[in-house]
Amino acid sequence: MPELPEVETVVRGLQAVLPGRRIHDVRLGKTDFIEDAAALERDLPGSRVRGVRRHGKFLVVELEGSNSGPPRFSLLIHLGMTGQILVCPADARIAAHTHVFFGLDDGREFRYTDIRRFGKMRLIAGDSPLAPLEKLGLDPLEASEKEFVALVCSRRARIKALLLDQTVLRGMGNIYTDESLWRARIHPTRLGASLKEVELRRLYRAVRGILNEAIRLRGSSVSDYVDSEGRTGEFQLRHRVYQRLGEKCFRCGAQIRRTIVAGRSSYFCPRCQLAPRTNRKGSR
DNA sequence: CTTACGGCCTGGGTGC
DNA sequence: TGCACCCAGGCCGTAA
């Protein structure tokens, strides 16, 4: 499941091969996950890649058009759960569920594969700030400790929901929220406003540490994530709670539990991450 | 406004 | 061999 570290890994891979490349042709399979498929077919051929960057879990491919189309535009890609981007020789075997092909001027092909098609793709004209990205919160790796504390300490929502909320912090998903909360020894249902200063600082450090380590290991391959060269990541080997139901906590040996928080499976250690007393349903 | 929750999209994996 | 069911992330509508 692509979250910040996986998207960052894909972006770095694309940065090594895409800038300067010209897109010759566009071929599309199913297009129900593309905002305006006709726009891709119309504006991309002849365009050149200026750069690739990440914004939260979004990939942004910056392009300059050919003479006819708009001069500058961006291709916005969200990988959803099962989206994969691969840059490969044009004659390489085509994986099932591959729905987007961009022929490149070096004989290779940019391909987008997405089993579930929960991903999104959209072409946006102009240089202006990209509307879908404007509502997103701070990048957890760019936010200062002070900013992080301010985002959380005034909120009554559960900390797990806050970390998952892309308008608060952009880029965290289920894996990295659970791993961060375990490292910081904070239970997922604790309310943001209930966290003490020392806990907030611990969480801030945990989030940054986990994300940076995950990037270093090129992400977590839990379902079918691979990077733009088709390689799996290795951070799944360092998971301490995620999908470890019933296994022993690496810190205290207690059995890892699972509960639903913010509509998501949440793995935690019942001994290291103590549940709050105050927000249990039905208790007075 | 903030928060919580259910439903929807899709298809692979699981269990009967 | 079939098939109902679960689950995943983001988003949206609704309700308190």
PDB file of C-alpha atoms (C1' of nucleotides) in Angstrom:
ATOM      1  CA  MET A   1       0.000   0.000   0.000  1.00  0.00           C
ATOM      2  CA  PRO A   2       1.737   3.116  -1.167  1.00  0.00           C
ATOM      3  CA  GLU A   3       2.134   5.700   1.577  1.00  0.00           C
ATOM      4  CA  LEU A   4       4.702   8.464   1.867  1.00  0.00           C
ATOM      5  CA  PRO A   5       7.849   6.243   1.836  1.00  0.00           C
ATOM      6  CA  GLU A   6       6.625   4.150  -1.093  1.00  0.00           C
ATOM      7  CA  VAL A   7       5.625   7.192  -3.146  1.00  0.00           C
ATOM      8  CA  GLU A   8       8.957   8.831  -2.295  1.00  0.00           C
ATOM      9  CA  THR A   9      10.767   5.714  -3.528  1.00  0.00           C
ATOM     10  CA  VAL A  10       8.817   5.686  -6.785  1.00  0.00           C
ATOM     11  CA  VAL A  11       9.437   9.415  -7.268  1.00  0.00           C
ATOM     12  CA  ARG A  12      13.195   8.990  -6.788  1.00  0.00           C
ATOM     13  CA  GLY A  13      13.206   6.186  -9.319  1.00  0.00           C
ATOM     14  CA  LEU A  14      11.327   8.304 -11.842  1.00  0.00           C
ATOM     15  CA  GLN A  15      13.562  11.316 -11.218  1.00  0.00           C
ATOM     16  CA  ALA A  16      16.466   9.218 -12.454  1.00  0.00           C
ATOM     17  CA  VAL A  17      14.881   8.380 -15.800  1.00  0.00           C
ATOM     18  CA  LEU A  18      12.050  10.735 -16.754  1.00  0.00           C
ATOM     19  CA  PRO A  19      13.293  14.357 -16.768  1.00  0.00           C
ATOM     20  CA  GLY A  20      14.092  15.456 -20.315  1.00  0.00           C
ATOM     21  CA  ARG A  21      12.188  12.569 -21.866  1.00  0.00           C
ATOM     22  CA  ARG A  22       9.580  13.306 -24.491  1.00  0.00           C
ATOM     23  CA  ILE A  23       6.300  11.415 -24.572  1.00  0.00           C
ATOM     24  CA  HIS A  24       5.624  10.108 -28.075  1.00  0.00           C
ATOM     25  CA  ASP A  25       2.284   8.419 -27.701  1.00  0.00           C
ATOM     26  CA  VAL A  26      -0.414   7.571 -25.197  1.00  0.00           C
ATOM     27  CA  ARG A  27      -2.385   4.344 -25.068  1.00  0.00           C
ATOM     28  CA  LEU A  28      -5.117   3.704 -22.524  1.00  0.00           C
ATOM     29  CA  GLY A  29      -7.001   0.653 -21.310  1.00  0.00           C
ATOM     30  CA  LYS A  30      -9.746   1.178 -18.731  1.00  0.00           C
ATOM     31  CA  THR A  31     -10.037   4.868 -17.941  1.00  0.00           C
ATOM     32  CA  ASP A  32     -12.620   5.099 -15.125  1.00  0.00           C
ATOM     33  CA  PHE A  33      -9.879   6.184 -12.683  1.00  0.00           C
ATOM     34  CA  ILE A  34      -8.742   9.039 -14.945  1.00  0.00           C
ATOM     35  CA  GLU A  35     -10.424  12.402 -14.449  1.00  0.00           C
ATOM     36  CA  ASP A  36     -10.379  13.369 -18.156  1.00  0.00           C
ATOM     37  CA  ALA A  37      -8.835  10.618 -20.251  1.00  0.00           C
ATOM     38  CA  ALA A  38      -9.302  12.567 -23.501  1.00  0.00           C
ATOM     39  CA  ALA A  39      -7.102  15.348 -22.120  1.00  0.00           C
ATOM     40  CA  LEU A  40      -4.227  12.884 -21.637  1.00  0.00           C
ATOM     41  CA  GLU A  41      -4.552  11.623 -25.203  1.00  0.00           C
ATOM     42  CA  ARG A  42      -4.781  15.174 -26.534  1.00  0.00           C
ATOM     43  CA  ASP A  43      -2.098  17.018 -24.538  1.00  0.00           C
ATOM     44  CA  LEU A  44       0.570  14.475 -23.591  1.00  0.00           C
ATOM     45  CA  PRO A  45       1.908  13.379 -26.996  1.00  0.00           C
ATOM     46  CA  GLY A  46       4.857  15.626 -27.863  1.00  0.00           C
ATOM     47  CA  SER A  47       5.241  16.934 -24.317  1.00  0.00           C
ATOM     48  CA  ARG A  48       8.482  16.752 -22.351  1.00  0.00           C
ATOM     49  CA  VAL A  49       8.985  15.859 -18.683  1.00  0.00           C
ATOM     50  CA  ARG A  50      10.409  18.741 -16.661  1.00  0.00           C
ATOM     51  CA  GLY A  51      10.495  17.012 -13.319  1.00  0.00           C
ATOM     52  CA  VAL A  52       8.864  14.622 -10.889  1.00  0.00           C
ATOM     53  CA  ARG A  53       7.996  15.381  -7.289  1.00  0.00           C
ATOM     54  CA  ARG A  54       5.944  14.049  -4.395  1.00  0.00           C
ATOM     55  CA  HIS A  55       3.228  15.882  -2.494  1.00  0.00           C
ATOM     56  CA  GLY A  56       1.919  13.726   0.330  1.00  0.00           C
ATOM     57  CA  LYS A  57       0.890  10.484  -1.369  1.00  0.00           C
ATOM     58  CA  PHE A  58       0.524  12.220  -4.727  1.00  0.00           C
ATOM     59  CA  LEU A  59       3.052  11.984  -7.530  1.00  0.00           C
ATOM     60  CA  VAL A  60       3.364  15.080  -9.686  1.00  0.00           C
ATOM     61  CA  VAL A  61       4.885  14.754 -13.151  1.00  0.00           C
ATOM     62  CA  GLU A  62       5.642  18.256 -14.396  1.00  0.00           C
ATOM     63  CA  LEU A  63       5.474  18.648 -18.164  1.00  0.00           C
ATOM     64  CA  GLU A  64       5.998  21.230 -20.837  1.00  0.00           C
ATOM     65  CA  GLY A  65       3.731  20.886 -23.835  1.00  0.00           C
ATOM     66  CA  SER A  66       4.371  20.769 -27.533  1.00  0.00           C
ATOM     67  CA  ASN A  67       3.459  23.796 -29.652  1.00  0.00           C
ATOM     68  CA  SER A  68      -0.257  23.093 -29.869  1.00  0.00           C
ATOM     69  CA  GLY A  69      -1.279  22.307 -26.302  1.00  0.00           C
ATOM     70  CA  PRO A  70      -0.981  24.312 -23.097  1.00  0.00           C
ATOM     71  CA  PRO A  71       2.668  25.277 -22.419  1.00  0.00           C
ATOM     72  CA  ARG A  72       2.883  23.844 -18.950  1.00  0.00           C
ATOM     73  CA  PHE A  73       0.860  21.253 -17.110  1.00  0.00           C
ATOM     74  CA  SER A  74       1.137  18.578 -14.487  1.00  0.00           C
ATOM     75  CA  LEU A  75       0.067  14.977 -14.414  1.00  0.00           C
ATOM     76  CA  LEU A  76      -1.221  14.185 -10.951  1.00  0.00           C
ATOM     77  CA  ILE A  77      -1.102  10.524  -9.934  1.00  0.00           C
ATOM     78  CA  HIS A  78      -2.385   8.875  -6.765  1.00  0.00           C
ATOM     79  CA  LEU A  79      -1.495   5.199  -6.493  1.00  0.00           C
ATOM     80  CA  GLY A  80      -4.460   4.324  -4.278  1.00  0.00           C
ATOM     81  CA  MET A  81      -3.931   0.861  -2.836  1.00  0.00           C
ATOM     82  CA  THR A  82      -2.546  -1.142  -5.705  1.00  0.00           C
ATOM     83  CA  GLY A  83      -1.219   1.392  -8.214  1.00  0.00           C
ATOM     84  CA  GLN A  84       2.209   0.650  -9.705  1.00  0.00           C
ATOM     85  CA  ILE A  85       4.361   2.687 -12.057  1.00  0.00           C
ATOM     86  CA  LEU A  86       6.973   0.962 -14.130  1.00  0.00           C
ATOM     87  CA  VAL A  87       9.438   2.370 -16.659  1.00  0.00           C
ATOM     88  CA  CYS A  88      10.594  -0.492 -18.839  1.00  0.00           C
ATOM     89  CA  PRO A  89      11.598  -1.423 -22.384  1.00  0.00           C
ATOM     90  CA  ALA A  90       8.631  -1.070 -24.724  1.00  0.00           C
ATOM     91  CA  ASP A  91       8.728  -4.777 -25.539  1.00  0.00           C
ATOM     92  CA  ALA A  92       8.677  -5.944 -21.910  1.00  0.00           C
ATOM     93  CA  ARG A  93       5.887  -8.277 -20.888  1.00  0.00           C
ATOM     94  CA  ILE A  94       2.690  -6.430 -20.011  1.00  0.00           C
ATOM     95  CA  ALA A  95       1.412  -7.108 -16.498  1.00  0.00           C
ATOM     96  CA  ALA A  96      -2.301  -7.755 -15.979  1.00  0.00           C
ATOM     97  CA  HIS A  97      -4.385  -4.660 -15.138  1.00  0.00           C
ATOM     98  CA  THR A  98      -2.023  -2.278 -16.941  1.00  0.00           C
ATOM     99  CA  HIS A  99      -4.182   0.572 -18.190  1.00  0.00           C
ATOM    100  CA  VAL A 100      -1.849   3.420 -19.132  1.00  0.00           C
ATOM    101  CA  PHE A 101       1.105   3.360 -21.540  1.00  0.00           C
ATOM    102  CA  PHE A 102       3.254   6.361 -22.443  1.00  0.00           C
ATOM    103  CA  GLY A 103       5.776   5.655 -25.196  1.00  0.00           C
ATOM    104  CA  LEU A 104       9.015   7.566 -24.472  1.00  0.00           C
ATOM    105  CA  ASP A 105      11.640   8.918 -26.884  1.00  0.00           C
ATOM    106  CA  ASP A 106      14.342   6.582 -25.526  1.00  0.00           C
ATOM    107  CA  GLY A 107      12.459   3.482 -26.623  1.00  0.00           C
ATOM    108  CA  ARG A 108      11.107   2.797 -23.180  1.00  0.00           C
ATOM    109  CA  GLU A 109       7.608   2.922 -21.827  1.00  0.00           C
ATOM    110  CA  PHE A 110       5.983   4.447 -18.768  1.00  0.00           C
ATOM    111  CA  ARG A 111       3.253   2.087 -17.582  1.00  0.00           C
ATOM    112  CA  TYR A 112       0.587   2.355 -14.927  1.00  0.00           C
ATOM    113  CA  THR A 113      -0.838  -0.848 -13.488  1.00  0.00           C
ATOM    114  CA  ASP A 114      -3.615  -0.892 -10.902  1.00  0.00           C
ATOM    115  CA  ILE A 115      -5.460  -4.067  -9.923  1.00  0.00           C
ATOM    116  CA  ARG A 116      -8.228  -2.346  -7.937  1.00  0.00           C
ATOM    117  CA  ARG A 117      -8.201   0.956  -9.801  1.00  0.00           C
ATOM    118  CA  PHE A 118      -8.542   2.855  -6.499  1.00  0.00           C
ATOM    119  CA  GLY A 119      -5.810   5.109  -7.857  1.00  0.00           C
ATOM    120  CA  LYS A 120      -6.447   8.415  -9.592  1.00  0.00           C
ATOM    121  CA  MET A 121      -4.885  10.192 -12.525  1.00  0.00           C
ATOM    122  CA  ARG A 122      -5.555  13.726 -13.658  1.00  0.00           C
ATOM    123  CA  LEU A 123      -3.970  16.299 -15.962  1.00  0.00           C
ATOM    124  CA  ILE A 124      -3.926  19.852 -14.681  1.00  0.00           C
ATOM    125  CA  ALA A 125      -3.077  22.795 -16.932  1.00  0.00           C
ATOM    126  CA  GLY A 126      -0.950  25.720 -15.889  1.00  0.00           C
ATOM    127  CA  ASP A 127       1.710  26.473 -13.343  1.00  0.00           C
ATOM    128  CA  SER A 128      -0.660  27.527 -10.595  1.00  0.00           C
ATOM    129  CA  PRO A 129      -0.862  25.591  -7.341  1.00  0.00           C
ATOM    130  CA  LEU A 130      -2.641  22.340  -7.978  1.00  0.00           C
ATOM    131  CA  ALA A 131      -6.143  22.464  -6.531  1.00  0.00           C
ATOM    132  CA  PRO A 132      -6.324  18.864  -5.254  1.00  0.00           C
ATOM    133  CA  LEU A 133      -3.085  19.429  -3.342  1.00  0.00           C
ATOM    134  CA  GLU A 134      -4.031  22.725  -1.732  1.00  0.00           C
ATOM    135  CA  LYS A 135      -6.221  21.255   0.982  1.00  0.00           C
ATOM    136  CA  LEU A 136      -3.515  18.881   2.181  1.00  0.00           C
ATOM    137  CA  GLY A 137      -1.725  19.470   5.482  1.00  0.00           C
ATOM    138  CA  LEU A 138       1.981  19.653   6.289  1.00  0.00           C
ATOM    139  CA  ASP A 139       4.516  17.103   5.146  1.00  0.00           C
ATOM    140  CA  PRO A 140       5.475  15.190   8.308  1.00  0.00           C
ATOM    141  CA  LEU A 141       9.142  15.316   7.318  1.00  0.00           C
ATOM    142  CA  GLU A 142       9.044  19.081   6.780  1.00  0.00           C
ATOM    143  CA  ALA A 143       6.951  20.108   9.790  1.00  0.00           C
ATOM    144  CA  SER A 144       8.837  21.413  12.819  1.00  0.00           C
ATOM    145  CA  GLU A 145       8.205  19.949  16.242  1.00  0.00           C
ATOM    146  CA  LYS A 146       6.355  23.104  17.177  1.00  0.00           C
ATOM    147  CA  GLU A 147       4.087  22.867  14.140  1.00  0.00           C
ATOM    148  CA  PHE A 148       3.419  19.188  14.786  1.00  0.00           C
ATOM    149  CA  VAL A 149       2.472  19.801  18.401  1.00  0.00           C
ATOM    150  CA  ALA A 150       0.174  22.659  17.392  1.00  0.00           C
ATOM    151  CA  LEU A 151      -1.646  20.475  14.866  1.00  0.00           C
ATOM    152  CA  VAL A 152      -2.422  17.770  17.398  1.00  0.00           C
ATOM    153  CA  CYS A 153      -2.737  19.358  20.812  1.00  0.00           C
ATOM    154  CA  SER A 154      -5.921  21.337  20.125  1.00  0.00           C
ATOM    155  CA  ARG A 155      -7.848  18.461  18.563  1.00  0.00           C
ATOM    156  CA  ARG A 156     -10.326  16.124  20.221  1.00  0.00           C
ATOM    157  CA  ALA A 157     -10.167  13.470  17.550  1.00  0.00           C
ATOM    158  CA  ARG A 158      -8.304  10.246  18.218  1.00  0.00           C
ATOM    159  CA  ILE A 159      -4.617  10.445  17.452  1.00  0.00           C
ATOM    160  CA  LYS A 160      -4.821   7.638  14.910  1.00  0.00           C
ATOM    161  CA  ALA A 161      -7.515   9.537  12.976  1.00  0.00           C
ATOM    162  CA  LEU A 162      -5.458  12.727  13.124  1.00  0.00           C
ATOM    163  CA  LEU A 163      -2.318  11.044  11.777  1.00  0.00           C
ATOM    164  CA  LEU A 164      -4.359   9.486   8.960  1.00  0.00           C
ATOM    165  CA  ASP A 165      -6.108  12.772   8.110  1.00  0.00           C
ATOM    166  CA  GLN A 166      -4.407  14.089   4.967  1.00  0.00           C
ATOM    167  CA  THR A 167      -5.601  17.640   5.697  1.00  0.00           C
ATOM    168  CA  VAL A 168      -3.625  17.565   8.963  1.00  0.00           C
ATOM    169  CA  LEU A 169      -0.459  15.797   7.804  1.00  0.00           C
ATOM    170  CA  ARG A 170       0.008  14.575   4.252  1.00  0.00           C
ATOM    171  CA  GLY A 171       1.414  11.171   3.490  1.00  0.00           C
ATOM    172  CA  MET A 172       0.753   8.882   6.458  1.00  0.00           C
ATOM    173  CA  GLY A 173      -1.339   5.745   5.932  1.00  0.00           C
ATOM    174  CA  ASN A 174      -2.302   2.797   8.082  1.00  0.00           C
ATOM    175  CA  ILE A 175       1.112   1.113   8.239  1.00  0.00           C
ATOM    176  CA  TYR A 176       3.132   4.126   9.305  1.00  0.00           C
ATOM    177  CA  THR A 177       0.584   5.469  11.794  1.00  0.00           C
ATOM    178  CA  ASP A 178       0.529   2.137  13.623  1.00  0.00           C
ATOM    179  CA  GLU A 179       4.307   1.793  13.550  1.00  0.00           C
ATOM    180  CA  SER A 180       4.788   5.393  14.765  1.00  0.00           C
ATOM    181  CA  LEU A 181       2.265   5.042  17.595  1.00  0.00           C
ATOM    182  CA  TRP A 182       3.920   1.821  18.745  1.00  0.00           C
ATOM    183  CA  ARG A 183       7.362   3.433  18.762  1.00  0.00           C
ATOM    184  CA  ALA A 184       6.007   6.428  20.690  1.00  0.00           C
ATOM    185  CA  ARG A 185       4.105   4.101  23.066  1.00  0.00           C
ATOM    186  CA  ILE A 186       0.797   5.864  22.453  1.00  0.00           C
ATOM    187  CA  HIS A 187      -2.530   4.039  22.140  1.00  0.00           C
ATOM    188  CA  PRO A 188      -4.369   4.797  18.864  1.00  0.00           C
ATOM    189  CA  THR A 189      -7.586   5.931  20.583  1.00  0.00           C
ATOM    190  CA  ARG A 190      -5.918   8.579  22.730  1.00  0.00           C
ATOM    191  CA  LEU A 191      -7.368  11.984  21.911  1.00  0.00           C
ATOM    192  CA  GLY A 192      -5.024  14.534  20.390  1.00  0.00           C
ATOM    193  CA  ALA A 193      -5.712  17.048  23.147  1.00  0.00           C
ATOM    194  CA  SER A 194      -5.038  14.447  25.854  1.00  0.00           C
ATOM    195  CA  LEU A 195      -1.418  13.920  24.827  1.00  0.00           C
ATOM    196  CA  LYS A 196       1.192  15.380  27.131  1.00  0.00           C
ATOM    197  CA  GLU A 197       4.013  17.524  25.827  1.00  0.00           C
ATOM    198  CA  VAL A 198       6.510  14.705  26.315  1.00  0.00           C
ATOM    199  CA  GLU A 199       4.287  12.272  24.416  1.00  0.00           C
ATOM    200  CA  LEU A 200       3.826  14.698  21.537  1.00  0.00           C
ATOM    201  CA  ARG A 201       7.571  15.135  21.244  1.00  0.00           C
ATOM    202  CA  ARG A 202       8.043  11.369  21.317  1.00  0.00           C
ATOM    203  CA  LEU A 203       5.431  10.941  18.610  1.00  0.00           C
ATOM    204  CA  TYR A 204       6.986  13.620  16.436  1.00  0.00           C
ATOM    205  CA  ARG A 205      10.351  11.888  16.641  1.00  0.00           C
ATOM    206  CA  ALA A 206       8.777   8.474  16.072  1.00  0.00           C
ATOM    207  CA  VAL A 207       6.949   9.604  12.927  1.00  0.00           C
ATOM    208  CA  ARG A 208      10.086  11.124  11.430  1.00  0.00           C
ATOM    209  CA  GLY A 209      12.255   8.190  12.417  1.00  0.00           C
ATOM    210  CA  ILE A 210       9.862   5.603  11.006  1.00  0.00           C
ATOM    211  CA  LEU A 211       9.312   7.480   7.745  1.00  0.00           C
ATOM    212  CA  ASN A 212      13.020   8.112   7.193  1.00  0.00           C
ATOM    213  CA  GLU A 213      13.935   4.495   7.894  1.00  0.00           C
ATOM    214  CA  ALA A 214      11.162   3.288   5.602  1.00  0.00           C
ATOM    215  CA  ILE A 215      12.430   5.544   2.809  1.00  0.00           C
ATOM    216  CA  ARG A 216      15.947   4.220   3.348  1.00  0.00           C
ATOM    217  CA  LEU A 217      14.618   0.651   2.938  1.00  0.00           C
ATOM    218  CA  ARG A 218      12.567   1.690  -0.114  1.00  0.00           C
ATOM    219  CA  GLY A 219       9.180   1.260   1.499  1.00  0.00           C
ATOM    220  CA  SER A 220       7.087  -1.666   2.713  1.00  0.00           C
ATOM    221  CA  SER A 221       6.001  -4.379   0.302  1.00  0.00           C
ATOM    222  CA  VAL A 222       2.964  -5.778   2.080  1.00  0.00           C
ATOM    223  CA  SER A 223       0.426  -6.458  -0.651  1.00  0.00           C
ATOM    224  CA  ASP A 224       1.946  -5.889  -4.040  1.00  0.00           C
ATOM    225  CA  TYR A 225       3.924  -2.690  -3.775  1.00  0.00           C
ATOM    226  CA  VAL A 226       7.019  -2.450  -5.979  1.00  0.00           C
ATOM    227  CA  ASP A 227       9.052   0.583  -7.055  1.00  0.00           C
ATOM    228  CA  SER A 228       9.460   1.961 -10.585  1.00  0.00           C
ATOM    229  CA  GLU A 229      12.029  -0.725 -11.400  1.00  0.00           C
ATOM    230  CA  GLY A 230       9.804  -3.507 -10.110  1.00  0.00           C
ATOM    231  CA  ARG A 231      11.805  -4.044  -6.912  1.00  0.00           C
ATOM    232  CA  THR A 232      10.140  -4.766  -3.570  1.00  0.00           C
ATOM    233  CA  GLY A 233      10.871  -2.651  -0.516  1.00  0.00           C
ATOM    234  CA  GLU A 234      12.280  -4.016   2.725  1.00  0.00           C
ATOM    235  CA  PHE A 235      10.697  -2.046   5.528  1.00  0.00           C
ATOM    236  CA  GLN A 236       8.038  -4.732   6.010  1.00  0.00           C
ATOM    237  CA  LEU A 237      10.845  -6.723   7.658  1.00  0.00           C
ATOM    238  CA  ARG A 238      11.072  -4.015  10.333  1.00  0.00           C
ATOM    239  CA  HIS A 239       7.376  -3.770  11.133  1.00  0.00           C
ATOM    240  CA  ARG A 240       6.815  -3.974  14.871  1.00  0.00           C
ATOM    241  CA  VAL A 241       3.014  -4.144  15.022  1.00  0.00           C
ATOM    242  CA  TYR A 242       1.439  -3.868  11.589  1.00  0.00           C
ATOM    243  CA  GLN A 243      -0.186  -7.220  10.657  1.00  0.00           C
ATOM    244  CA  ARG A 244       1.439  -8.904  13.649  1.00  0.00           C
ATOM    245  CA  LEU A 245      -1.784  -9.872  15.429  1.00  0.00           C
ATOM    246  CA  GLY A 246      -1.095 -12.344  18.246  1.00  0.00           C
ATOM    247  CA  GLU A 247       2.682 -12.157  17.839  1.00  0.00           C
ATOM    248  CA  LYS A 248       4.955 -10.908  20.606  1.00  0.00           C
ATOM    249  CA  CYS A 249       5.715  -7.239  21.119  1.00  0.00           C
ATOM    250  CA  PHE A 250       9.390  -6.625  20.292  1.00  0.00           C
ATOM    251  CA  ARG A 251       9.648  -4.399  23.366  1.00  0.00           C
ATOM    252  CA  CYS A 252       7.744  -6.192  26.137  1.00  0.00           C
ATOM    253  CA  GLY A 253       6.665  -9.578  24.789  1.00  0.00           C
ATOM    254  CA  ALA A 254       2.916  -9.022  25.178  1.00  0.00           C
ATOM    255  CA  GLN A 255       0.669 -10.238  22.366  1.00  0.00           C
ATOM    256  CA  ILE A 256      -0.074  -7.654  19.681  1.00  0.00           C
ATOM    257  CA  ARG A 257      -3.767  -6.823  19.411  1.00  0.00           C
ATOM    258  CA  ARG A 258      -5.947  -5.440  16.681  1.00  0.00           C
ATOM    259  CA  THR A 259      -8.862  -3.067  16.974  1.00  0.00           C
ATOM    260  CA  ILE A 260     -10.782  -0.771  14.627  1.00  0.00           C
ATOM    261  CA  VAL A 261      -9.995   2.924  14.931  1.00  0.00           C
ATOM    262  CA  ALA A 262     -11.141   5.520  12.406  1.00  0.00           C
ATOM    263  CA  GLY A 263     -12.558   2.665  10.370  1.00  0.00           C
ATOM    264  CA  ARG A 264      -9.116   1.086  10.001  1.00  0.00           C
ATOM    265  CA  SER A 265      -7.466  -2.016  11.396  1.00  0.00           C
ATOM    266  CA  SER A 266      -5.145  -0.797  14.092  1.00  0.00           C
ATOM    267  CA  TYR A 267      -2.389  -2.951  15.554  1.00  0.00           C
ATOM    268  CA  PHE A 268      -0.950  -2.086  18.947  1.00  0.00           C
ATOM    269  CA  CYS A 269       0.722  -3.528  22.036  1.00  0.00           C
ATOM    270  CA  PRO A 270      -1.754  -3.526  24.938  1.00  0.00           C
ATOM    271  CA  ARG A 271       1.061  -3.247  27.474  1.00  0.00           C
ATOM    272  CA  CYS A 272       3.295  -0.614  25.853  1.00  0.00           C
ATOM    273  CA  GLN A 273       0.423   1.477  24.526  1.00  0.00           C
ATOM    274  CA  LEU A 274      -2.013   1.933  27.375  1.00  0.00           C
ATOM    275  CA  ALA A 275      -5.659   2.571  26.454  1.00  0.00           C
ATOM    276  CA  PRO A 276      -7.185   5.799  27.758  1.00  0.00           C
ATOM    277  CA  ARG A 277      -9.720   5.452  30.596  1.00  0.00           C
ATOM    278  CA  THR A 278     -11.748   8.471  29.661  1.00  0.00           C
ATOM    279  CA  ASN A 279     -13.135   7.812  26.200  1.00  0.00           C
ATOM    280  CA  ARG A 280     -14.676   4.383  26.517  1.00  0.00           C
ATOM    281  CA  LYS A 281     -18.163   4.145  25.122  1.00  0.00           C
ATOM    282  CA  GLY A 282     -20.839   3.634  27.749  1.00  0.00           C
ATOM    283  CA  SER A 283     -18.673   4.433  30.746  1.00  0.00           C
ATOM    284  CA  ARG A 284     -19.607   7.366  32.953  1.00  0.00           C
TER     285      ARG A 284
ATOM    286  C1'  DC B   1     -16.969  23.825  12.864  1.00  0.00           C
ATOM    287  C1'  DT B   2     -15.507  19.275  14.589  1.00  0.00           C
ATOM    288  C1'  DT B   3     -15.966  14.479  14.903  1.00  0.00           C
ATOM    289  C1'  DA B   4     -17.786   9.722  13.937  1.00  0.00           C
ATOM    290  C1'  DC B   5     -19.536   6.541  11.008  1.00  0.00           C
ATOM    291  C1'  DG B   6     -21.450   3.947   7.096  1.00  0.00           C
ATOM    292  C1'  DG B   7     -21.345   3.189   2.272  1.00  0.00           C
ATOM    293  C1'  DC B   8     -19.156   3.012  -2.161  1.00  0.00           C
ATOM    294  C1'  DC B   9     -15.602   1.794  -5.630  1.00  0.00           C
ATOM    295  C1'  DT B  10     -12.785  -3.128  -7.184  1.00  0.00           C
ATOM    296  C1'  DG B  11     -11.010  -7.734  -7.226  1.00  0.00           C
ATOM    297  C1'  DG B  12      -7.662 -11.083  -4.791  1.00  0.00           C
ATOM    298  C1'  DG B  13      -7.630 -14.109  -0.985  1.00  0.00           C
ATOM    299  C1'  DT B  14     -10.001 -17.027   2.161  1.00  0.00           C
ATOM    300  C1'  DG B  15     -13.081 -20.311   3.863  1.00  0.00           C
ATOM    301  C1'  DC B  16     -16.934 -23.218   3.332  1.00  0.00           C
TER     302       DC B  16
ATOM    303  C1'  DT C   1     -15.266 -26.094  -8.974  1.00  0.00           C
ATOM    304  C1'  DG C   2     -18.086 -22.417  -7.215  1.00  0.00           C
ATOM    305  C1'  DC C   3     -19.318 -18.566  -4.455  1.00  0.00           C
ATOM    306  C1'  DA C   4     -20.316 -15.400  -0.611  1.00  0.00           C
ATOM    307  C1'  DC C   5     -17.737 -12.566   2.149  1.00  0.00           C
ATOM    308  C1'  DC C   6     -14.017  -9.604   3.869  1.00  0.00           C
ATOM    309  C1'  DC C   7     -10.794  -6.060   3.345  1.00  0.00           C
ATOM    310  C1'  DA C   8      -8.040  -2.172   1.700  1.00  0.00           C
ATOM    311  C1'  DG C   9      -7.631   4.037   1.128  1.00  0.00           C
ATOM    312  C1'  DG C  10      -9.955   8.002  -0.024  1.00  0.00           C
ATOM    313  C1'  DC C  11     -13.986  10.404  -0.265  1.00  0.00           C
ATOM    314  C1'  DC C  12     -18.609  11.827   0.442  1.00  0.00           C
ATOM    315  C1'  DG C  13     -23.031  12.283   2.737  1.00  0.00           C
ATOM    316  C1'  DT C  14     -25.281  12.330   7.089  1.00  0.00           C
ATOM    317  C1'  DA C  15     -25.923  12.965  11.925  1.00  0.00           C
ATOM    318  C1'  DA C  16     -24.857  14.540  16.495  1.00  0.00           C
TER     319       DA C  16
END
